[in-house]
Amino acid sequence: MDHTENTPDLNPSKAAQKQARVVEKFVGVMLWVTLFGFVVMVLRFYQYGWGVVPAIQTLLAMLFVAALLLRKRFPMLNVFALAIAVLIGLSLLGVVRFGLAAPTLSFLAVLPIVVTVVWGVRPGFLTLAAAMGGTFAISRLYLNGGQLPIIDIATYHENPVNWFGFIFISVVSSLLGILVAGFRLNYWRETNAELVAETKRRMASDLKRGVAEQWLESVAEAVPGVIFELELDNERKGIIRHISPGCFELWGMHGHEIEHDMDSFRKIFTPEHTQEFRDAIFSSETTGKAWTGRWRARTPQGEEKWIHVSGRPHLNKMGLTTWYCIALDVSNEVRAEQEARRQTEIAQQAERQKSIGQLTGGVAHDFNNILAIIMGNLEIMLEDLQQGDLREMIENCLEATERGGELTQSMLAFARKAPLDPTVLDINDVTRSARNWIGRTLPENIEVETSLLAGLWPVEADKSTTISALLNLILNARDAMPDGGKLTIETANVRIDQDYISAKDQDLRPGRYVMLAVSDTGVGISSATLENIFDPFFTTKGPGEGSGMGLPMVQGFIKQSGGSIQVYSEPGVGTTFKLYFHALGSDSVRPEKPRIEISADQKAKAHILVAEDEKGVRENICELLEREGFQVTAAENGDEAFKIFVNKPTFDLLLTDIVMPGNLQGTTLAKALRGDYPNLAVVFMTGYASEAAVHGNGLRAEDIRLSKPVRRKDLVKAVTDSLNFGTSKLQ
């Protein structure tokens, strides 16, 4: 800022006006004085004729009157200067006429002082030089005899009128000096008072401005962001000025760095956001409205942030558009919004899968009951028929029924309702067993590599479904490498914390897990396909080549087992599927109870209570068991079965469906009966898994669970194995 702005000064036009008023007052006073002197000097006219003094008085009076009359048309200082010049000339003329006796000599002494007071020292010296120069020239005339006074000095001094004229001229000249000095002194006093007032006003203004600037600096430092001024130059390039102190904290650059290196500052924003930023500014310049935007930026230190910027335009003194802007770090708000959207999407996806799972599970459950009736009757028909074409047709029907059962199992697995028989497993053993037979299913141009961690933690999962899930992933990897490649199976112990769960959007509990990974170097999976690979019946294979239930079954199984599945894929590079099984403690291996083989006679004596609400399934199961030699009693539901058992507690085994109408379901029926008969053997049949969990609902680890539809051999084996654990009657 220029220091001259703080120097108090009066307005030049006001000073000139004030000085003109002073001169005008002086001229007015001198007018009255000269008029009075003119009246006195009129007597000289009769004595000496038209002499010098009356002439001087007359000319001065005429001059002052003209000045007063024409003061609005001519500057008073100019008139005053003319009056001074005339007065000097007339004073010198008086010296020419009277010599040293001229009363106008006093004017020549006073006028330089008057000029000095009004215009300054230099004009005063010039006036003195003119007066003395004229006097010296007149003195030469007298000394050389070229000029003589018009009067006799002795006679001149004897006339009282001459003395009066001399006194008058002396008084007028003195009065001229006194008035000019007095008016000038008053002018200085008034000016000084105005200067003092102006100084005080400016000091108060500077103090107020200093307080305001300090307040603005405090606000700029307190704002959680950056305040700055943005300007477009003549080349339409942005220039940032007046940046608040929070610049480095927000952008990772100091204010002077941005002001001198706008190119580096522009690189902070991503290219697409830089263009949006420019478009917003140009639109604001056109419309004159404020602009606002939210853009992603990366600081020179590599930190990524979301910046909210807003600005209001105005025209500066140069006619260029300038914006007063504020920039705020809204990274936390953006992350919160993204997290809220992500959680909403997760909830929507979970709700969608839940709805699909309920629909799929319900359809599969009902279809299983239908298949159970068909399969049971086909097996009875097959037993009664001799060899022939009809028997072969029935066997084909049974195979088709089994395939239908496998399809419903996949549907139930996706719905997390597949009947599972969890046991303690070593995933390395499962992988080794799979390694032995996958060579027969893979072409020679696919290399298989295993990386199995020694000391792998045990897990609890259904063994057959685990093998099925692994096989499904291996076959998918094979199909992804039609031209060959490398397939890798890996196991590892991992610890998963809450941060990992939050980052991966996993429905898991923090703890220890065993990872089973299957990787391939195939074609990879596109991002669009990745969003749908776990949807039921979704497949990228051709018609008849895939059911679209493989990966949904794997996902449903691993989640039902308390684990998770992750997929990583890059088109053209390959894909990796990772299954996470919840690891057990070192004391989780359950000791097996010794089996007691029962004889054929004991088997024939066994009495089985069957509880099944589906009439066709109930009749079919009873028929199959009776053909095996068992004694069978049937009940339509759990309530009826409980009454039958209580009235005749001679049953060795309870074979019950889990889901039935009435108060007592399969699990609650078993629990109620075991309250009085703890050794009662129980076999459960179901199309769901949520009712057949190992823990809860009164089920025991040794209880056998059958998934509908059930083949005759599986049913007989389950009953026999359950009875082999021993009951009070058979031991």
mmCIF file of N, CA and C in Angstrom, residues 397-460:
data_model
loop_
_atom_site.group_PDB
_atom_site.id
_atom_site.type_symbol
_atom_site.label_atom_id
_atom_site.label_comp_id
_atom_site.label_asym_id
_atom_site.label_seq_id
_atom_site.Cartn_x
_atom_site.Cartn_y
_atom_site.Cartn_z
ATOM 1 N N CYS A 397 -36.235 -93.549 -14.670
ATOM 2 C CA CYS A 397 -37.034 -92.569 -13.930
ATOM 3 C C CYS A 397 -36.408 -92.249 -12.574
ATOM 4 N N LEU A 398 -35.872 -93.283 -11.937
ATOM 5 C CA LEU A 398 -35.208 -93.046 -10.658
ATOM 6 C C LEU A 398 -33.980 -92.152 -10.814
ATOM 7 N N GLU A 399 -33.210 -92.347 -11.876
ATOM 8 C CA GLU A 399 -32.048 -91.493 -12.117
ATOM 9 C C GLU A 399 -32.475 -90.047 -12.358
ATOM 10 N N ALA A 400 -33.580 -89.899 -13.118
ATOM 11 C CA ALA A 400 -34.074 -88.540 -13.351
ATOM 12 C C ALA A 400 -34.558 -87.902 -12.052
ATOM 13 N N THR A 401 -35.177 -88.702 -11.203
ATOM 14 C CA THR A 401 -35.643 -88.194 -9.914
ATOM 15 C C THR A 401 -34.466 -87.768 -9.044
ATOM 16 N N GLU A 402 -33.376 -88.525 -9.081
ATOM 17 C CA GLU A 402 -32.182 -88.161 -8.314
ATOM 18 C C GLU A 402 -31.582 -86.845 -8.826
ATOM 19 N N ARG A 403 -31.585 -86.683 -10.164
ATOM 20 C CA ARG A 403 -31.070 -85.418 -10.708
ATOM 21 C C ARG A 403 -31.964 -84.243 -10.287
ATOM 22 N N GLY A 404 -33.281 -84.489 -10.249
ATOM 23 C CA GLY A 404 -34.175 -83.453 -9.756
ATOM 24 C C GLY A 404 -33.892 -83.132 -8.294
ATOM 25 N N GLY A 405 -33.572 -84.175 -7.516
ATOM 26 C CA GLY A 405 -33.222 -83.954 -6.119
ATOM 27 C C GLY A 405 -31.941 -83.141 -5.975
ATOM 28 N N GLU A 406 -30.957 -83.414 -6.840
ATOM 29 C CA GLU A 406 -29.713 -82.642 -6.799
ATOM 30 C C GLU A 406 -29.965 -81.174 -7.136
ATOM 31 N N LEU A 407 -30.860 -80.934 -8.114
ATOM 32 C CA LEU A 407 -31.183 -79.557 -8.463
ATOM 33 C C LEU A 407 -31.835 -78.831 -7.288
ATOM 34 N N THR A 408 -32.765 -79.518 -6.612
ATOM 35 C CA THR A 408 -33.413 -78.867 -5.466
ATOM 36 C C THR A 408 -32.416 -78.656 -4.324
ATOM 37 N N GLN A 409 -31.421 -79.556 -4.194
ATOM 38 C CA GLN A 409 -30.394 -79.355 -3.175
ATOM 39 C C GLN A 409 -29.585 -78.097 -3.469
ATOM 40 N N SER A 410 -29.295 -77.869 -4.753
ATOM 41 C CA SER A 410 -28.579 -76.640 -5.128
ATOM 42 C C SER A 410 -29.432 -75.417 -4.819
ATOM 43 N N MET A 411 -30.716 -75.505 -5.097
ATOM 44 C CA MET A 411 -31.613 -74.395 -4.793
ATOM 45 C C MET A 411 -31.672 -74.145 -3.287
ATOM 46 N N LEU A 412 -31.728 -75.211 -2.513
ATOM 47 C CA LEU A 412 -31.758 -75.065 -1.064
ATOM 48 C C LEU A 412 -30.432 -74.545 -0.528
ATOM 49 N N ALA A 413 -29.343 -74.946 -1.173
ATOM 50 C CA ALA A 413 -28.038 -74.438 -0.744
ATOM 51 C C ALA A 413 -27.956 -72.941 -0.954
ATOM 52 N N PHE A 414 -28.439 -72.459 -2.103
ATOM 53 C CA PHE A 414 -28.463 -71.021 -2.338
ATOM 54 C C PHE A 414 -29.321 -70.316 -1.295
ATOM 55 N N ALA A 415 -30.447 -70.920 -0.946
ATOM 56 C CA ALA A 415 -31.350 -70.324 0.043
ATOM 57 C C ALA A 415 -30.867 -70.549 1.466
ATOM 58 N N ARG A 416 -29.690 -71.205 1.601
ATOM 59 C CA ARG A 416 -29.110 -71.520 2.909
ATOM 60 C C ARG A 416 -30.051 -72.395 3.731
ATOM 61 N N LYS A 417 -30.739 -73.286 3.069
ATOM 62 C CA LYS A 417 -31.670 -74.172 3.747
ATOM 63 C C LYS A 417 -31.398 -75.627 3.409
ATOM 64 N N ALA A 418 -30.199 -75.869 2.863
ATOM 65 C CA ALA A 418 -29.862 -77.251 2.522
ATOM 66 C C ALA A 418 -29.560 -78.033 3.793
ATOM 67 N N PRO A 419 -30.049 -79.262 3.903
ATOM 68 C CA PRO A 419 -29.725 -80.095 5.071
ATOM 69 C C PRO A 419 -28.237 -80.430 5.061
ATOM 70 N N LEU A 420 -27.530 -80.060 6.107
ATOM 71 C CA LEU A 420 -26.092 -80.288 6.203
ATOM 72 C C LEU A 420 -25.798 -81.198 7.383
ATOM 73 N N ASP A 421 -24.694 -81.904 7.266
ATOM 74 C CA ASP A 421 -24.226 -82.775 8.340
ATOM 75 C C ASP A 421 -22.804 -82.360 8.695
ATOM 76 N N PRO A 422 -22.660 -81.255 9.443
ATOM 77 C CA PRO A 422 -21.316 -80.741 9.714
ATOM 78 C C PRO A 422 -20.499 -81.714 10.556
ATOM 79 N N THR A 423 -19.264 -81.874 10.148
ATOM 80 C CA THR A 423 -18.295 -82.674 10.900
ATOM 81 C C THR A 423 -16.984 -81.918 10.929
ATOM 82 N N VAL A 424 -16.098 -82.335 11.820
ATOM 83 C CA VAL A 424 -14.785 -81.704 11.911
ATOM 84 C C VAL A 424 -13.946 -82.154 10.729
ATOM 85 N N LEU A 425 -13.442 -81.183 9.967
ATOM 86 C CA LEU A 425 -12.706 -81.488 8.731
ATOM 87 C C LEU A 425 -11.339 -80.843 8.757
ATOM 88 N N ASP A 426 -10.439 -81.508 8.029
ATOM 89 C CA ASP A 426 -9.156 -80.913 7.683
ATOM 90 C C ASP A 426 -9.243 -80.567 6.198
ATOM 91 N N ILE A 427 -9.281 -79.277 5.869
ATOM 92 C CA ILE A 427 -9.453 -78.861 4.470
ATOM 93 C C ILE A 427 -8.305 -79.380 3.608
ATOM 94 N N ASN A 428 -7.142 -79.575 4.196
ATOM 95 C CA ASN A 428 -6.037 -80.168 3.424
ATOM 96 C C ASN A 428 -6.383 -81.582 2.970
ATOM 97 N N ASP A 429 -7.025 -82.373 3.854
ATOM 98 C CA ASP A 429 -7.419 -83.737 3.477
ATOM 99 C C ASP A 429 -8.459 -83.708 2.369
ATOM 100 N N VAL A 430 -9.403 -82.753 2.470
ATOM 101 C CA VAL A 430 -10.414 -82.623 1.422
ATOM 102 C C VAL A 430 -9.746 -82.273 0.091
ATOM 103 N N THR A 431 -8.778 -81.380 0.131
ATOM 104 C CA THR A 431 -8.084 -80.969 -1.092
ATOM 105 C C THR A 431 -7.270 -82.121 -1.666
ATOM 106 N N ARG A 432 -6.595 -82.886 -0.803
ATOM 107 C CA ARG A 432 -5.784 -84.008 -1.304
ATOM 108 C C ARG A 432 -6.670 -85.062 -1.960
ATOM 109 N N SER A 433 -7.823 -85.334 -1.348
ATOM 110 C CA SER A 433 -8.715 -86.325 -1.940
ATOM 111 C C SER A 433 -9.250 -85.837 -3.281
ATOM 112 N N ALA A 434 -9.526 -84.534 -3.361
ATOM 113 C CA ALA A 434 -9.981 -83.983 -4.635
ATOM 114 C C ALA A 434 -8.858 -84.004 -5.658
ATOM 115 N N ARG A 435 -7.624 -83.794 -5.211
ATOM 116 C CA ARG A 435 -6.470 -83.780 -6.126
ATOM 117 C C ARG A 435 -6.286 -85.130 -6.798
ATOM 118 N N ASN A 436 -6.708 -86.168 -6.126
ATOM 119 C CA ASN A 436 -6.502 -87.509 -6.686
ATOM 120 C C ASN A 436 -7.421 -87.784 -7.864
ATOM 121 N N TRP A 437 -8.616 -87.195 -7.864
ATOM 122 C CA TRP A 437 -9.530 -87.521 -8.963
ATOM 123 C C TRP A 437 -9.780 -86.376 -9.940
ATOM 124 N N ILE A 438 -9.262 -85.147 -9.631
ATOM 125 C CA ILE A 438 -9.512 -84.066 -10.590
ATOM 126 C C ILE A 438 -8.693 -84.248 -11.854
ATOM 127 N N GLY A 439 -7.614 -85.055 -11.762
ATOM 128 C CA GLY A 439 -6.826 -85.298 -12.973
ATOM 129 C C GLY A 439 -7.643 -85.961 -14.060
ATOM 130 N N ARG A 440 -8.668 -86.710 -13.672
ATOM 131 C CA ARG A 440 -9.492 -87.389 -14.668
ATOM 132 C C ARG A 440 -10.506 -86.445 -15.317
ATOM 133 N N THR A 441 -10.764 -85.274 -14.668
ATOM 134 C CA THR A 441 -11.757 -84.345 -15.212
ATOM 135 C C THR A 441 -11.131 -83.149 -15.930
ATOM 136 N N LEU A 442 -9.818 -82.981 -15.794
ATOM 137 C CA LEU A 442 -9.150 -81.836 -16.406
ATOM 138 C C LEU A 442 -8.365 -82.259 -17.631
ATOM 139 N N PRO A 443 -8.333 -81.443 -18.674
ATOM 140 C CA PRO A 443 -7.529 -81.772 -19.858
ATOM 141 C C PRO A 443 -6.039 -81.662 -19.546
ATOM 142 N N GLU A 444 -5.238 -82.225 -20.435
ATOM 143 C CA GLU A 444 -3.798 -82.264 -20.196
ATOM 144 C C GLU A 444 -3.142 -80.886 -20.298
ATOM 145 N N ASN A 445 -3.782 -79.936 -20.983
ATOM 146 C CA ASN A 445 -3.157 -78.622 -21.148
ATOM 147 C C ASN A 445 -3.389 -77.708 -19.950
ATOM 148 N N ILE A 446 -3.962 -78.251 -18.872
ATOM 149 C CA ILE A 446 -4.141 -77.469 -17.642
ATOM 150 C C ILE A 446 -3.220 -78.034 -16.568
ATOM 151 N N GLU A 447 -2.320 -77.212 -16.087
ATOM 152 C CA GLU A 447 -1.381 -77.599 -15.032
ATOM 153 C C GLU A 447 -2.025 -77.363 -13.670
ATOM 154 N N VAL A 448 -1.933 -78.353 -12.782
ATOM 155 C CA VAL A 448 -2.523 -78.249 -11.450
ATOM 156 C C VAL A 448 -1.407 -78.130 -10.425
ATOM 157 N N GLU A 449 -1.560 -77.141 -9.553
ATOM 158 C CA GLU A 449 -0.575 -76.915 -8.493
ATOM 159 C C GLU A 449 -1.311 -76.714 -7.183
ATOM 160 N N THR A 450 -0.817 -77.351 -6.118
ATOM 161 C CA THR A 450 -1.420 -77.181 -4.793
ATOM 162 C C THR A 450 -0.390 -76.598 -3.842
ATOM 163 N N SER A 451 -0.878 -75.728 -2.971
ATOM 164 C CA SER A 451 -0.031 -75.114 -1.945
ATOM 165 C C SER A 451 -0.792 -75.213 -0.633
ATOM 166 N N LEU A 452 -0.503 -76.295 0.127
ATOM 167 C CA LEU A 452 -1.264 -76.593 1.336
ATOM 168 C C LEU A 452 -0.425 -76.270 2.563
ATOM 169 N N LEU A 453 -1.004 -75.480 3.458
ATOM 170 C CA LEU A 453 -0.294 -75.053 4.658
ATOM 171 C C LEU A 453 -0.275 -76.178 5.685
ATOM 172 N N ALA A 454 0.902 -76.482 6.190
ATOM 173 C CA ALA A 454 1.011 -77.476 7.258
ATOM 174 C C ALA A 454 0.479 -76.870 8.551
ATOM 175 N N GLY A 455 -0.163 -77.704 9.368
ATOM 176 C CA GLY A 455 -0.728 -77.211 10.618
ATOM 177 C C GLY A 455 -1.989 -76.401 10.413
ATOM 178 N N LEU A 456 -2.761 -76.751 9.401
ATOM 179 C CA LEU A 456 -3.997 -76.026 9.117
ATOM 180 C C LEU A 456 -4.998 -76.256 10.242
ATOM 181 N N TRP A 457 -5.701 -75.208 10.618
ATOM 182 C CA TRP A 457 -6.688 -75.322 11.685
ATOM 183 C C TRP A 457 -7.864 -76.176 11.224
ATOM 184 N N PRO A 458 -8.482 -76.935 12.137
ATOM 185 C CA PRO A 458 -9.668 -77.716 11.763
ATOM 186 C C PRO A 458 -10.881 -76.808 11.601
ATOM 187 N N VAL A 459 -11.830 -77.268 10.801
ATOM 188 C CA VAL A 459 -13.071 -76.536 10.587
ATOM 189 C C VAL A 459 -14.234 -77.487 10.771
ATOM 190 N N GLU A 460 -15.420 -76.938 10.855
ATOM 191 C CA GLU A 460 -16.633 -77.732 10.963
ATOM 192 C C GLU A 460 -17.515 -77.422 9.770
#
